[in-house]
Coordinates of C-alpha atoms and ligand atoms in Angstrom, one line a residue:
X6 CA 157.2 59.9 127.7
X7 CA 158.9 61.9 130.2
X8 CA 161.3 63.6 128.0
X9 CA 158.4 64.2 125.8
X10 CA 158.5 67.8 124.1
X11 CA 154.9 68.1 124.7
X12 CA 154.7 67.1 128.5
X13 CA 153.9 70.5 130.6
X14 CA 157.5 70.5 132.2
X15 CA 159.2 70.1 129.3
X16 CA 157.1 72.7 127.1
X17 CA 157.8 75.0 130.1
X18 CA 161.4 74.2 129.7
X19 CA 161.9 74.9 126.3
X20 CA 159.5 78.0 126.4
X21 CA 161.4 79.5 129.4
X22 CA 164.7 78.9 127.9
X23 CA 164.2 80.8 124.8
X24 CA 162.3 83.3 126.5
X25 CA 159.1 82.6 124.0
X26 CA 156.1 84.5 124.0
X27 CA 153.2 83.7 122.5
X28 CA 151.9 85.1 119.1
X29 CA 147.5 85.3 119.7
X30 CA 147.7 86.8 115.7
X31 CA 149.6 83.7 114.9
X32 CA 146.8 81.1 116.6
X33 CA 149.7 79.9 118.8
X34 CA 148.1 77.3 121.4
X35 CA 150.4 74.5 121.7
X36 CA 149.3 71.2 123.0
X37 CA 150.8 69.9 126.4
X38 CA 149.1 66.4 126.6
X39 CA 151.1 63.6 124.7
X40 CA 148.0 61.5 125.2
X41 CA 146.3 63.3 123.0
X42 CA 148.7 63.5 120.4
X43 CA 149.3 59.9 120.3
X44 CA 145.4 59.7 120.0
X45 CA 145.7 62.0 116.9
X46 CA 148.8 60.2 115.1
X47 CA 146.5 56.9 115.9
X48 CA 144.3 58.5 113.6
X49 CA 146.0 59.2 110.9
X50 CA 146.4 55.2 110.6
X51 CA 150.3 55.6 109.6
X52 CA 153.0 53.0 108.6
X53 CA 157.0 53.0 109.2
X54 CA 156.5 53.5 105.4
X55 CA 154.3 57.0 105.5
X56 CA 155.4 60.5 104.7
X57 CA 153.1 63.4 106.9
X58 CA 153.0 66.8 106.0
X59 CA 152.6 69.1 109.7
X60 CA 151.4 73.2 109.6
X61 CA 152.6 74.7 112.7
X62 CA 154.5 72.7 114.3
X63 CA 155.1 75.5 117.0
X64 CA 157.9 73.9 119.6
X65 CA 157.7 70.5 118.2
X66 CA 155.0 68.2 120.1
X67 CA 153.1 67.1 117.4
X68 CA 156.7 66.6 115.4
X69 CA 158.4 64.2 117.5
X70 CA 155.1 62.0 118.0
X71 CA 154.8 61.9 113.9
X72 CA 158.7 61.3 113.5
X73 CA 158.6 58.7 116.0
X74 CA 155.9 56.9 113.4
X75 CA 156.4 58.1 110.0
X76 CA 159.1 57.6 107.6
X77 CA 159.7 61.7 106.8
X78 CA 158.1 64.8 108.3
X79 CA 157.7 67.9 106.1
X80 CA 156.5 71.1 108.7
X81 CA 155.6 74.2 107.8
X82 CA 156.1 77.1 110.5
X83 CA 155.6 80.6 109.7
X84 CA 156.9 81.9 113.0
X85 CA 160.7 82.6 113.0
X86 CA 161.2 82.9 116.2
X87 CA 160.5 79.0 116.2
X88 CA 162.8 77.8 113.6
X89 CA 166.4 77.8 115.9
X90 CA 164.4 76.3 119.0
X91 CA 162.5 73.8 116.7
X92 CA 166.7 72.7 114.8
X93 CA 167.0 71.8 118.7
X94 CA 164.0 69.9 119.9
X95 CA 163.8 67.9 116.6
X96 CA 167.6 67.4 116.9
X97 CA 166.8 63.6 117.1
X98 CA 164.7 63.2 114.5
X99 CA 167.1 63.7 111.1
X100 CA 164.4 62.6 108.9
X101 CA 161.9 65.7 109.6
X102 CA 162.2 69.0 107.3
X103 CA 161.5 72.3 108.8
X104 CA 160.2 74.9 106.0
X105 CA 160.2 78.2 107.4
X106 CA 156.9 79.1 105.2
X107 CA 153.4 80.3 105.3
X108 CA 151.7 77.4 104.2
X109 CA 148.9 79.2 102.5
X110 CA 151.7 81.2 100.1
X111 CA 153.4 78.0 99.4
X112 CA 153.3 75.2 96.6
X113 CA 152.5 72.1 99.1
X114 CA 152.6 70.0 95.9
X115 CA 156.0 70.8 94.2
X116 CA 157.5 70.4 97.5
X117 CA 156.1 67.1 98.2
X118 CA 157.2 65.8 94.5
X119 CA 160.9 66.8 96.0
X120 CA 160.5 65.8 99.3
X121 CA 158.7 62.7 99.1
X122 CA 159.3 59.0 97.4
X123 CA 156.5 59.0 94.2
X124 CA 153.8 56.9 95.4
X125 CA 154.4 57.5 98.9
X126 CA 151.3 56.9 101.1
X127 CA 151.3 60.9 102.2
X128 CA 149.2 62.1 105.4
X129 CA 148.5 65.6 106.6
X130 CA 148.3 65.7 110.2
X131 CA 148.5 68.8 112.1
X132 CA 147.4 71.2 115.3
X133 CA 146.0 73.9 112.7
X134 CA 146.0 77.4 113.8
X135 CA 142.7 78.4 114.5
X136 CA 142.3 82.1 112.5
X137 CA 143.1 80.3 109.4
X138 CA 141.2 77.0 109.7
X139 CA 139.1 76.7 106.3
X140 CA 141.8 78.8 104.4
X141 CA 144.0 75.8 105.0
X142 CA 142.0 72.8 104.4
X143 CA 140.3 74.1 101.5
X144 CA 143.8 74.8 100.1
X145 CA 144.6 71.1 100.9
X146 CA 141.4 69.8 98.9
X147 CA 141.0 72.4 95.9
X148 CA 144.4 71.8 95.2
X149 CA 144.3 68.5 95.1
X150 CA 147.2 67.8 97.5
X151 CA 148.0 64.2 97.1
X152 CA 147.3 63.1 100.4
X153 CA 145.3 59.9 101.6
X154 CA 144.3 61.2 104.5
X155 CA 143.5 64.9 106.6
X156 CA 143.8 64.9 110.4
X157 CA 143.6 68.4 112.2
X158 CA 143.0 69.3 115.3
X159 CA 140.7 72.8 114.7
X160 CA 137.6 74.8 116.5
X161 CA 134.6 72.7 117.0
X162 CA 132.2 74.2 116.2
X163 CA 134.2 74.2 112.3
X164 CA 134.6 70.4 112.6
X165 CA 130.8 70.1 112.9
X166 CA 130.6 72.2 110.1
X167 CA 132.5 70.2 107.8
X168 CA 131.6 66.7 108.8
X169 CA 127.6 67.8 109.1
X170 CA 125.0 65.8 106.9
X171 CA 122.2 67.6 104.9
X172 CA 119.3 68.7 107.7
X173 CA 121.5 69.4 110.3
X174 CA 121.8 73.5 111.4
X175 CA 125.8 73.0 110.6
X176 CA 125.4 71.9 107.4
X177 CA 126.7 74.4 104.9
X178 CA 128.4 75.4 101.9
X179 CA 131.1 74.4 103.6
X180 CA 130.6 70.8 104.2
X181 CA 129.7 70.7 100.7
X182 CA 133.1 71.7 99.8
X183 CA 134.9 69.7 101.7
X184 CA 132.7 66.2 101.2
X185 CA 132.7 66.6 97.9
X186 CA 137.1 66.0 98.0
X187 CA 136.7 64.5 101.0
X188 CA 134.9 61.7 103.7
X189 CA 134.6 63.9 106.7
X190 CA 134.2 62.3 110.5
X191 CA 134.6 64.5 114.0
X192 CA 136.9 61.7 115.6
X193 CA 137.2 63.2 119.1
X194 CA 136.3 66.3 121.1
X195 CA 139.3 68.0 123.2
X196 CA 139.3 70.1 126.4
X197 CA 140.9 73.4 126.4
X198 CA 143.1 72.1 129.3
X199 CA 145.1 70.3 127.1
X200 CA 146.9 73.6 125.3
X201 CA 148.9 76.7 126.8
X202 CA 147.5 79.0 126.3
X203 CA 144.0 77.8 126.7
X204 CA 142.2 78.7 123.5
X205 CA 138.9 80.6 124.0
X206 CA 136.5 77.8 121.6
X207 CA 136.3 74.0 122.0
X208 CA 138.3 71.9 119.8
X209 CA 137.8 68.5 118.1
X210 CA 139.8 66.5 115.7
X211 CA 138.5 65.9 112.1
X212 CA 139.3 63.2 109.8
X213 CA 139.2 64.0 105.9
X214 CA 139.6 60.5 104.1
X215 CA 140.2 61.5 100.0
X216 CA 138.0 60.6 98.2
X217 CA 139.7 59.0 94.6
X218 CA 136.9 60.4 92.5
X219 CA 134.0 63.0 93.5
X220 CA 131.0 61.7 94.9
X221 CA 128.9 63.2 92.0
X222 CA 129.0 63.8 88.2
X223 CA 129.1 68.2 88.0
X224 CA 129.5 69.7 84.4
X225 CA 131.2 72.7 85.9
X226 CA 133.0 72.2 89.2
X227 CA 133.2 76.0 89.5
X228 CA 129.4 76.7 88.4
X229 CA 128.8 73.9 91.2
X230 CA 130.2 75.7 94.2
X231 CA 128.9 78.9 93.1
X232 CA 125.5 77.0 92.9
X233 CA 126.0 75.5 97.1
X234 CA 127.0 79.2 97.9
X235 CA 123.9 81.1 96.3
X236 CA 121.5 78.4 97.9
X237 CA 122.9 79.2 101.0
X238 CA 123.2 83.2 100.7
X239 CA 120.5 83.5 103.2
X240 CA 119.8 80.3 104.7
X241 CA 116.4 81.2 106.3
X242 CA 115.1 81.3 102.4
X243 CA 113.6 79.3 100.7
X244 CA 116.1 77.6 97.5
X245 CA 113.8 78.9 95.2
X246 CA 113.9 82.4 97.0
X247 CA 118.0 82.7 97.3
X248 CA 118.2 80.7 93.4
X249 CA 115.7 83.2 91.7
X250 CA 118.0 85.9 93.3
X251 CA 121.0 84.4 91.4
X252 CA 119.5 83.2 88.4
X253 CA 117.6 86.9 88.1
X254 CA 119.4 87.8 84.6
X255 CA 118.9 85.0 83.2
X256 CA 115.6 83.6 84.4
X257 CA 111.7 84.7 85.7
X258 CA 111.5 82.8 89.0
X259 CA 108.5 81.1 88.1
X260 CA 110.7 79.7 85.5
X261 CA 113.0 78.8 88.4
X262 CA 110.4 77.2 90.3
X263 CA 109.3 75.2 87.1
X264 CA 112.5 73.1 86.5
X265 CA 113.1 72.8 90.2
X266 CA 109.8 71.3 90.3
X267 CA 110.9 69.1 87.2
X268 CA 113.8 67.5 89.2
X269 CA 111.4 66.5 92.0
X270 CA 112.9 69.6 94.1
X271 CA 110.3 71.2 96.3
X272 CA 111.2 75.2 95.6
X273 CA 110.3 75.7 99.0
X274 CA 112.8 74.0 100.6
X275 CA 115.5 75.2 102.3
X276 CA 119.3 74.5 101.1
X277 CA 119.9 72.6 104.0
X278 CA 117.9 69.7 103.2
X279 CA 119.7 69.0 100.2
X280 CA 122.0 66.4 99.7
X281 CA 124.8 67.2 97.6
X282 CA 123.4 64.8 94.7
X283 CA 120.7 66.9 94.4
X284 CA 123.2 70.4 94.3
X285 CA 124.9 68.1 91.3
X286 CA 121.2 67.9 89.8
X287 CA 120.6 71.6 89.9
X288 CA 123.8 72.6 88.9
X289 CA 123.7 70.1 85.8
X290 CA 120.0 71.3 85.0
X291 CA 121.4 75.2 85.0
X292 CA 124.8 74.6 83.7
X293 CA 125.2 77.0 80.7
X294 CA 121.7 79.0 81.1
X295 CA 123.4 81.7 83.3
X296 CA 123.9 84.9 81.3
Ligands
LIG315 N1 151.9 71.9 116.5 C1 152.0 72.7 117.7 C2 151.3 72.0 118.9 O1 150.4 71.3 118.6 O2 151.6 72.3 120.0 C3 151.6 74.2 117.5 C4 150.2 74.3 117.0 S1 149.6 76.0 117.1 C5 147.9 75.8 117.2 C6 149.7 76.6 115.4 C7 151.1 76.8 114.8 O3 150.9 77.2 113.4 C8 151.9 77.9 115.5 O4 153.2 77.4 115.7 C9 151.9 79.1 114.5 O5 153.1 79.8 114.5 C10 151.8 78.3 113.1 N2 151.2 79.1 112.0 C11 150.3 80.0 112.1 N3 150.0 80.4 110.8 C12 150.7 79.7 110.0 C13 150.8 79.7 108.5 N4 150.0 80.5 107.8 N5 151.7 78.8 108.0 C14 152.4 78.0 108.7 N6 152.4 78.0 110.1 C15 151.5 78.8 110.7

C-alpha cells in the first residue's frame, strides 16, 4: 500500500513532479486515503471477471485500486493536462483504457460494445466531480448504460437526495428519477480530510443497483417525469395546487381535484408524500388529456 498512487506522499510526488495545479472549474479533489478507496471498490461487489467504467480518474487512485480487481478499466478524463501523467502512473496496469473525453459529450454505450466482452458484468465506479453530479448519473440511467451497478463518491447532501423515500424533506423529483432506473442506498459518509484539496460540502458514497425492469407500469415515460417535476414546482403546495397549474389548458381544477380524489389521492397533499406508484397512477389517469 505504500507505493499506492493515492497515499499522501505519493500523490504529493506525482503532483510535485509534473508541477500540477488544480482545476476548482473542473471539481478536481482527488482522494488521498486508499482506505477509502478499497471501501468503495468493496462496494461495487466486483469479480476478476468485471469490466468498470471510471469518470475522472484525476492522477490515478481510484484506477489502480479498480485495475487491481477488475478484468478492464475504461476512464474517462477531460483534463489534458492529466493524460501523459496518468500513461505513467497506470503504466502497470495494461488492461486500463484512458479516453481523453468529456464523459457527458460522449457515447458511453458504443464504446463499451468495443471495449467490453458482450455480456460482461459492467460496473460504474467513480470519484464524480462535484459541479456535474446529476448531469452524470442521469446520463448513466436515461441512457440506459448497461451497467449492473452505480458506485460514486458525490456531495452529500445529493446522495440523500437520490436515495430519500417519499416523506422525507430530500425526497424529490430527483429520487424519483433515479429509483425509477435504479435501487438507491447512501453506503458511507466521508470526511473532507480524505481529498486535496478539501472540498467545501460533505461527501458520501451512493450505490445505484439497476433495476431489470421499472418499478411501475407508466404509459408515457416522458409524460411521467414531466408529471414528478410539476408536482414538485413549488413544493410548499399542495399537488392539487402545483397540478391545476400544469394541467390549466386542459382542465378546471375542480376537475383536477375530482379524479385525484377518484384515485384515493388527497388533493391536499403535498408531492412529497407520494410514493412513486402513486406518480405512475396520476400520470396513467392524465396520460393523453394534456392539450
Ligand atoms: N478519481 C480521482 C480521485 O478520486 O482522486 C479524481 C476525482 S476528481 C473529484 C474528478 C475528476 O473528474 C477530475 O480529474 C476532473 O478533471 C475530471 N472531470 C471533470 N469533469 C469531467 C467530465 N465532464 N468528463 C470527464 N472527466 C471529468
Amino acid at each position: 500500500m505504500d507505493k499506492d498512487i493515492a497515499t499522501p506522499k505519493r500523490t504529493k510526488e506525482i503532483l510535485n513532479q509534473y508541477g500540477f495545479s488544480f482545476k476548482k472549474s473542473l471539481g478536481q479533489n482527488f482522494l488521498i486515503d486508499p482506505n477509502i478507496l478499497i471501501k468503495i471498490v468493496r462496494a461495487a461487489n466486483l469479480s476478476e471477471k468485471s469490466g468498470v467504467i471510471e469518470i475522472g480518474p484525476g492522477i490515478g487512485a481510484l484506477t489502480e485500486q479498480l485495475a487491481k480487481v477488475a478484468e478492464r478499466v475504461l476512464a474517462y478524463e477531460i483534463d489534458q493536462r492529466l493524460i501523459p501523467i496518468l500513461a505513467e502512473t497506470l503504466s502497470p496496469y495494461p488492461h486500463v483504457k484512458i479516453m481523453h473525453q468529456d464523459v457527458l459529450k460522449t457515447d458511453v454505450k458504443n464504446e463499451i460494445d468495443e471495449f467490453f466482452e458482450e455480456g460482461q458484468d459492467l460496473a460504474v465506479v467513480a470519484n464524480l466531480p462535484y459541479y456535474v453530479t446529476t448531469p452524470i448519473l442521469m446520463k448513466l440511467l436515461e441512457d440506459k448504460v448497461p451497467v449492473r451497478v452505480i458506485v460514486v463518491m458525490l456531495q452529500k447532501e445529493v446522495a440523500e437526495r437520490i436515495a430519500a423515500k417519499p416523506g422525507s424533506k430530500a425526497y424529490g423529483s430527483l429520487s424519483i428519477a433515479a429509483q425509477y432506473y435504479a435501487e438507491a442506498e447512501t453506503i458511507f459518509t466521508v470526511p473532507k480530510t480524505v481529498f486535496v484539496p478539501q472540498p467545501n460540502v460533505d461527501s458520501a458514497i451512493l450505490r445505484l443497483t439497476k433495476r431489470s425492469s421499472p418499478p411501475v407500469d407508466v404509459k408515457n415515460e416522458s409524460f411521467f417525469f414531466e408529471i414528478v417535476q410539476a408536482s414538485f414546482v413549488q413544493r410548499r403546495k399542495t399537488l392539487l395546487n402545483n397540478l391545476a397549474k400544469f394541467f390549466e389548458e386542459s382542465f378546471l381544477k375542480s376537475q383536477v381535484a375530482d379524479m385525484l380524489s377518484k384515485m384515493d389521492i388527497d388533493p391536499k397533499r403535498r408531492a412529497e408524500s407520494l410514493s412513486i406508484n402513486e406518480f405512475a397512477q396520476i400520470c396513467n389517469r392524465f396520460y393523453g388529456d394534456k392539450r
